[in-house]
mmCIF file of C-alpha atoms and ligand atoms in Angstrom:
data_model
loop_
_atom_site.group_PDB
_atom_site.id
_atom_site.type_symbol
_atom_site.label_atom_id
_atom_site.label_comp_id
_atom_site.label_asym_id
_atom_site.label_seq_id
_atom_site.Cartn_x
_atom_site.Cartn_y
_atom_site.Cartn_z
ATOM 1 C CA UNK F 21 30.806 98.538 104.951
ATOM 2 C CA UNK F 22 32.382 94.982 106.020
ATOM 3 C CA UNK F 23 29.895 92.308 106.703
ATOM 4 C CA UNK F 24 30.083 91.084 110.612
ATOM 5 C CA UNK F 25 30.427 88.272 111.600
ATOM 6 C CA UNK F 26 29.649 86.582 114.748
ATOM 7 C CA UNK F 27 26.954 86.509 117.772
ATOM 8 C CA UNK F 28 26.688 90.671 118.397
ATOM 9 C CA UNK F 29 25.062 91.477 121.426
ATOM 10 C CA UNK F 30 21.756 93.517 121.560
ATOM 11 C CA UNK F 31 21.620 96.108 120.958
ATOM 12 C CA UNK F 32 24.937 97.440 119.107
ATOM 13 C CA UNK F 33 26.766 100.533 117.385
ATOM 14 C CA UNK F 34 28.142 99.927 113.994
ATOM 15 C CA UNK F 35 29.777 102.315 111.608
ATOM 16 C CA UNK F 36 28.313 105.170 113.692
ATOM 17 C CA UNK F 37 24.373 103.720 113.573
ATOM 18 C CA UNK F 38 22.927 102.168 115.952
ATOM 19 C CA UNK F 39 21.532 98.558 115.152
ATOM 20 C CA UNK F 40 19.212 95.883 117.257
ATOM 21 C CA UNK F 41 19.538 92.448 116.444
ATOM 22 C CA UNK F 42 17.676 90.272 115.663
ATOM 23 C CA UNK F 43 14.882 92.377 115.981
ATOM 24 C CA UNK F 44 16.026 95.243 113.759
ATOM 25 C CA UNK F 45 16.547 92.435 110.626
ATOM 26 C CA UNK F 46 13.338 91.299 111.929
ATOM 27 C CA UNK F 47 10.985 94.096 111.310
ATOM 28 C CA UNK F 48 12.843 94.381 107.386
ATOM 29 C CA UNK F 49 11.464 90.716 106.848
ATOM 30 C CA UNK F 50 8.228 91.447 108.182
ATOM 31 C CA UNK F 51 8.561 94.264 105.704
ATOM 32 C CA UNK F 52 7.745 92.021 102.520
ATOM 33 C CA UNK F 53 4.738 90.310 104.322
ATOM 34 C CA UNK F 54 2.854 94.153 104.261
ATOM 35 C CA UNK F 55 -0.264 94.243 102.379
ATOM 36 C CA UNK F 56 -0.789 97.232 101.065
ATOM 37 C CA UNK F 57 -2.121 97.665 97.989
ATOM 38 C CA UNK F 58 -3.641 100.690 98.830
ATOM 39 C CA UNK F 59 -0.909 102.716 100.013
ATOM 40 C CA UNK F 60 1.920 100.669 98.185
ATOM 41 C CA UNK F 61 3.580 102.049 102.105
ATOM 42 C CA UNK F 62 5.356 98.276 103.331
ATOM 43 C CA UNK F 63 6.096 98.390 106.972
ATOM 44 C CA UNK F 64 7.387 96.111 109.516
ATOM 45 C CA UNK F 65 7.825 95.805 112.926
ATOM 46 C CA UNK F 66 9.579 93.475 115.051
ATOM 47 C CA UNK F 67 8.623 92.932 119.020
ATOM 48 C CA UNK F 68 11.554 91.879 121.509
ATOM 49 C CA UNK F 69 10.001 90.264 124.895
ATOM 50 C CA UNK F 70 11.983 90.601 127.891
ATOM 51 C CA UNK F 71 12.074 87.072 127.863
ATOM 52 C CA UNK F 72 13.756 86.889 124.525
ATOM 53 C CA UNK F 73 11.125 86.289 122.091
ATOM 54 C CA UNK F 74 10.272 87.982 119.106
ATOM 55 C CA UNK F 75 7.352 88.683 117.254
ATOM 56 C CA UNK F 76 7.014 90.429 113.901
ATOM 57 C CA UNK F 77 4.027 92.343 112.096
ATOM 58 C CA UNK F 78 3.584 94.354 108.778
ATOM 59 C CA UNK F 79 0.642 96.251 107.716
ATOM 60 C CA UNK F 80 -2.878 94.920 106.739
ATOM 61 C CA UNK F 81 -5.036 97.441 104.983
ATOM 62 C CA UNK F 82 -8.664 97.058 103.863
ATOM 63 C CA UNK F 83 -10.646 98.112 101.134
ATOM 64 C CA UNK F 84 -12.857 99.491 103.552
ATOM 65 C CA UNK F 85 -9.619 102.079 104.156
ATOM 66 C CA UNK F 86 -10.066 102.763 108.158
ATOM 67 C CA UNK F 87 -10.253 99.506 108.844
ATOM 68 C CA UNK F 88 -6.466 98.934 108.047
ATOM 69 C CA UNK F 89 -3.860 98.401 110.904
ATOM 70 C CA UNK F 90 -0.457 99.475 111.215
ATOM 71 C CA UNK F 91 2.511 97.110 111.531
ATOM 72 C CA UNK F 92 2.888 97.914 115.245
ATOM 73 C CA UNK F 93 -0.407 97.044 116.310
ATOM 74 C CA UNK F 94 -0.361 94.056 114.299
ATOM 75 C CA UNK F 95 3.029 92.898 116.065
ATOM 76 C CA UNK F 96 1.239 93.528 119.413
ATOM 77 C CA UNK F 97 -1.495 91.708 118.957
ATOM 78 C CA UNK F 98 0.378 88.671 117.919
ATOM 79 C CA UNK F 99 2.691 88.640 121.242
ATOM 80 C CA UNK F 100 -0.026 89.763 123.742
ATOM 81 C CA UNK F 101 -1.994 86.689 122.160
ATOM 82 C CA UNK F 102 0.608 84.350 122.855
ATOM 83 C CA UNK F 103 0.848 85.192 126.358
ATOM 84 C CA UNK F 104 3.676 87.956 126.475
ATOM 85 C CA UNK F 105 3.431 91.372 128.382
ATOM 86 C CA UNK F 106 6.565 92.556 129.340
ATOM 87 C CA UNK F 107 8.801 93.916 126.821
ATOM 88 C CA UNK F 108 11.937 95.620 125.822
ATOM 89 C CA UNK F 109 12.023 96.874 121.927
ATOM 90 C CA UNK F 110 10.034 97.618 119.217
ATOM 91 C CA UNK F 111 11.866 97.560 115.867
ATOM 92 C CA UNK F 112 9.969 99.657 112.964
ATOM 93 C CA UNK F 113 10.913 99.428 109.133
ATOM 94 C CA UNK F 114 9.796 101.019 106.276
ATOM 95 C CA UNK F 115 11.363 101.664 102.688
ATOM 96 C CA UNK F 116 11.901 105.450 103.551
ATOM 97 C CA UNK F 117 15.512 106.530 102.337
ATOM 98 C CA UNK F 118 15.916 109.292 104.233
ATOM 99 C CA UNK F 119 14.056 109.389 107.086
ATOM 100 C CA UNK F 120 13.543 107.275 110.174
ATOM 101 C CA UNK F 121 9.885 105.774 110.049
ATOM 102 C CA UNK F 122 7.911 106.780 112.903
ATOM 103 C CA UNK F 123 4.933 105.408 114.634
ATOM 104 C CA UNK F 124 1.628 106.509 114.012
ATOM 105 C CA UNK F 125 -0.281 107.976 117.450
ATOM 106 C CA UNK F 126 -2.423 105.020 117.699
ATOM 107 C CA UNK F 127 0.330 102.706 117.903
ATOM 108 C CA UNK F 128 2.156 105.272 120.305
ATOM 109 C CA UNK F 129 -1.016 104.840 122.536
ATOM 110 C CA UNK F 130 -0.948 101.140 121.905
ATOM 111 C CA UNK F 131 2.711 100.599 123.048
ATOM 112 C CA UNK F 132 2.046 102.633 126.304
ATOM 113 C CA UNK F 133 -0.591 100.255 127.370
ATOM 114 C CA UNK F 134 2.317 98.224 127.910
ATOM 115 C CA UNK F 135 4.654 100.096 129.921
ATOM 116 C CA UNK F 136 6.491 103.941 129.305
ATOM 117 C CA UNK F 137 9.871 102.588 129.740
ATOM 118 C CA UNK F 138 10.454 100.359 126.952
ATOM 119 C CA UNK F 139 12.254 100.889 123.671
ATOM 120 C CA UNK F 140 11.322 101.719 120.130
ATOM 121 C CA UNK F 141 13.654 101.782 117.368
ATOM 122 C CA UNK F 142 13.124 103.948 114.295
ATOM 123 C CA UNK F 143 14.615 102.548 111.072
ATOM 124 C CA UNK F 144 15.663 104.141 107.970
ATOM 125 C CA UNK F 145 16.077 101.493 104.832
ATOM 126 C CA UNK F 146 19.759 101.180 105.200
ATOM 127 C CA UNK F 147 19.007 99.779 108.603
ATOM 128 C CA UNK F 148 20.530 102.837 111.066
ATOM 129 C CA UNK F 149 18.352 103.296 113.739
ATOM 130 C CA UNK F 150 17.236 106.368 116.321
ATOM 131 C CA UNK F 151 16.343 104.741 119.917
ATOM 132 C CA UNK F 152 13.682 106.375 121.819
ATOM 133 C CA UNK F 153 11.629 104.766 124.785
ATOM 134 C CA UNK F 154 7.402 104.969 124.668
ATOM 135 C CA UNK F 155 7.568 107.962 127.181
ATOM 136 C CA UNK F 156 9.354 110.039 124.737
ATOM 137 C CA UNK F 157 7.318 109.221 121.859
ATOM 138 C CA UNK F 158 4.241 110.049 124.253
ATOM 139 C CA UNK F 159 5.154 112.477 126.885
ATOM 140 C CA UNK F 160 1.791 112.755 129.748
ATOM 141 C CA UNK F 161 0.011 109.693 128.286
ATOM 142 C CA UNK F 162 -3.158 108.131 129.766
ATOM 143 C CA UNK F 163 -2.585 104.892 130.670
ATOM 144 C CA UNK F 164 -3.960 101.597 132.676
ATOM 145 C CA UNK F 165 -2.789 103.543 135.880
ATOM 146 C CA UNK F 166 -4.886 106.464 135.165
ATOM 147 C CA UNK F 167 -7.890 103.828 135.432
ATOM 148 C CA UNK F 168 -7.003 102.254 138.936
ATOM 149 C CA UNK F 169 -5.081 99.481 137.187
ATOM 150 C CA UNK F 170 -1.703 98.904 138.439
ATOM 151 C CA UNK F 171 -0.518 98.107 134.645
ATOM 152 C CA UNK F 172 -1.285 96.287 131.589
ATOM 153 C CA UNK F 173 1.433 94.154 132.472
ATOM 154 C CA UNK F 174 0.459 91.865 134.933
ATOM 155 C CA UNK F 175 0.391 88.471 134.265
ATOM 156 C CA UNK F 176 -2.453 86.415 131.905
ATOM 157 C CA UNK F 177 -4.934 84.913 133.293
ATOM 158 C CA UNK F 178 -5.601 87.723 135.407
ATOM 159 C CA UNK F 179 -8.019 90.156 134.004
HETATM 160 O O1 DUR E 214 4.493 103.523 111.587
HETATM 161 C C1 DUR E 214 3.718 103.217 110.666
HETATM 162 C C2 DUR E 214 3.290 104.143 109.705
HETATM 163 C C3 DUR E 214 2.421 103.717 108.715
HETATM 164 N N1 DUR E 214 1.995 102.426 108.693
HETATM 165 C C4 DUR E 214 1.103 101.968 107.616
HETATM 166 C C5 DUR E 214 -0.333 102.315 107.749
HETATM 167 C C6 DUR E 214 -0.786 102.250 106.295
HETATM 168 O O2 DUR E 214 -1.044 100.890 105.944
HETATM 169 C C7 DUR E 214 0.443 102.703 105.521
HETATM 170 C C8 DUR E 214 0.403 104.134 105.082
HETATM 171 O O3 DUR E 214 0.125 104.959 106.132
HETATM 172 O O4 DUR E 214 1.541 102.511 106.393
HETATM 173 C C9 DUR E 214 2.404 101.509 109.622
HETATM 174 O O5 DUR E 214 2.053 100.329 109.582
HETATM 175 N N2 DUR E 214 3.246 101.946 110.599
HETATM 176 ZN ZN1 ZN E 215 0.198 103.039 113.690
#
């Protein structure tokens, strides 16, 4: 395929794949951060705000092995730490060849706290991409709502 050159506006079809940038390129770099020396299984993940920022994550297991966390949750925690709630993509990459890595439930539950309507973007290695939103990946979820909240995205500061 020809290289591209040029700003490309998010997200975009190429060659018949669809592709987010930056965040897609994102979650690949995050990629090489993964420590995982138990599963030698290197994941990324890349977090677009709404307000244009973007956060990456990779994997940190333990040798106490439940203790790990997944590149998702590790991307979430970083952005909802700095302040962020509202956003519009998650970007996931793993080395799989031939199939499009997929989020664990945990994560799935994780993103939803967050908001149904946002997108996550399944990767293969050669960067093609399925888009789904949160509500697909976790039809009837429980959620802040289900609690009385109005939704985990209000605004810090506020409880
Ligand atoms: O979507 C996924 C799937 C798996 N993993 C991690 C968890 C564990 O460290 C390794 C193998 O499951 O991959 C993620 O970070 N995200
Ligand atoms: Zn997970």
């Amino acid at each position: 395929p020809k290289p591209v050159h040029g700003m490309l506006k998010w997200p975009y079809r190429l060659h018949g794949h669809l592709f987010i940038s930056p965040s897609s390129a994102r979650s690949a770099e995050a990629k090489a951060f993964a420590y995982c020396p138990y599963s030698r299984f290197r994941v990324g993940a890349a977090l677009l705000t709404k307000d244009g920022a973007i956060f990456t994550g990779c994997n940190v297991e333990n040798a106490c092995n439940n203790l790990g966390i997944c590149a998702e949750r590790t991307a979430i925690a970083k952005v909802v730490s700095a302040g962020h709630r509202e956003f519009k993509a998650i970007a996931i990459a793993s080395d799989l060849r031939e199939q499009f890595i997929s989020p664990c439930g945990g994560c799935r539950q994780f993103m939803r706290e967050f908001g149904s309507s946002w997108n996550v973007y399944l990767s293969k290695l050669d960067g093609s991409h399925v888009e789904m939103t949160v509500r697909e990946l976790l039809p009837r979820s429980f959620g802040p709502d289900d609690l009385g909240m109005e939704k985990g995205n209000s605004t810090p500061s506020k409880l």
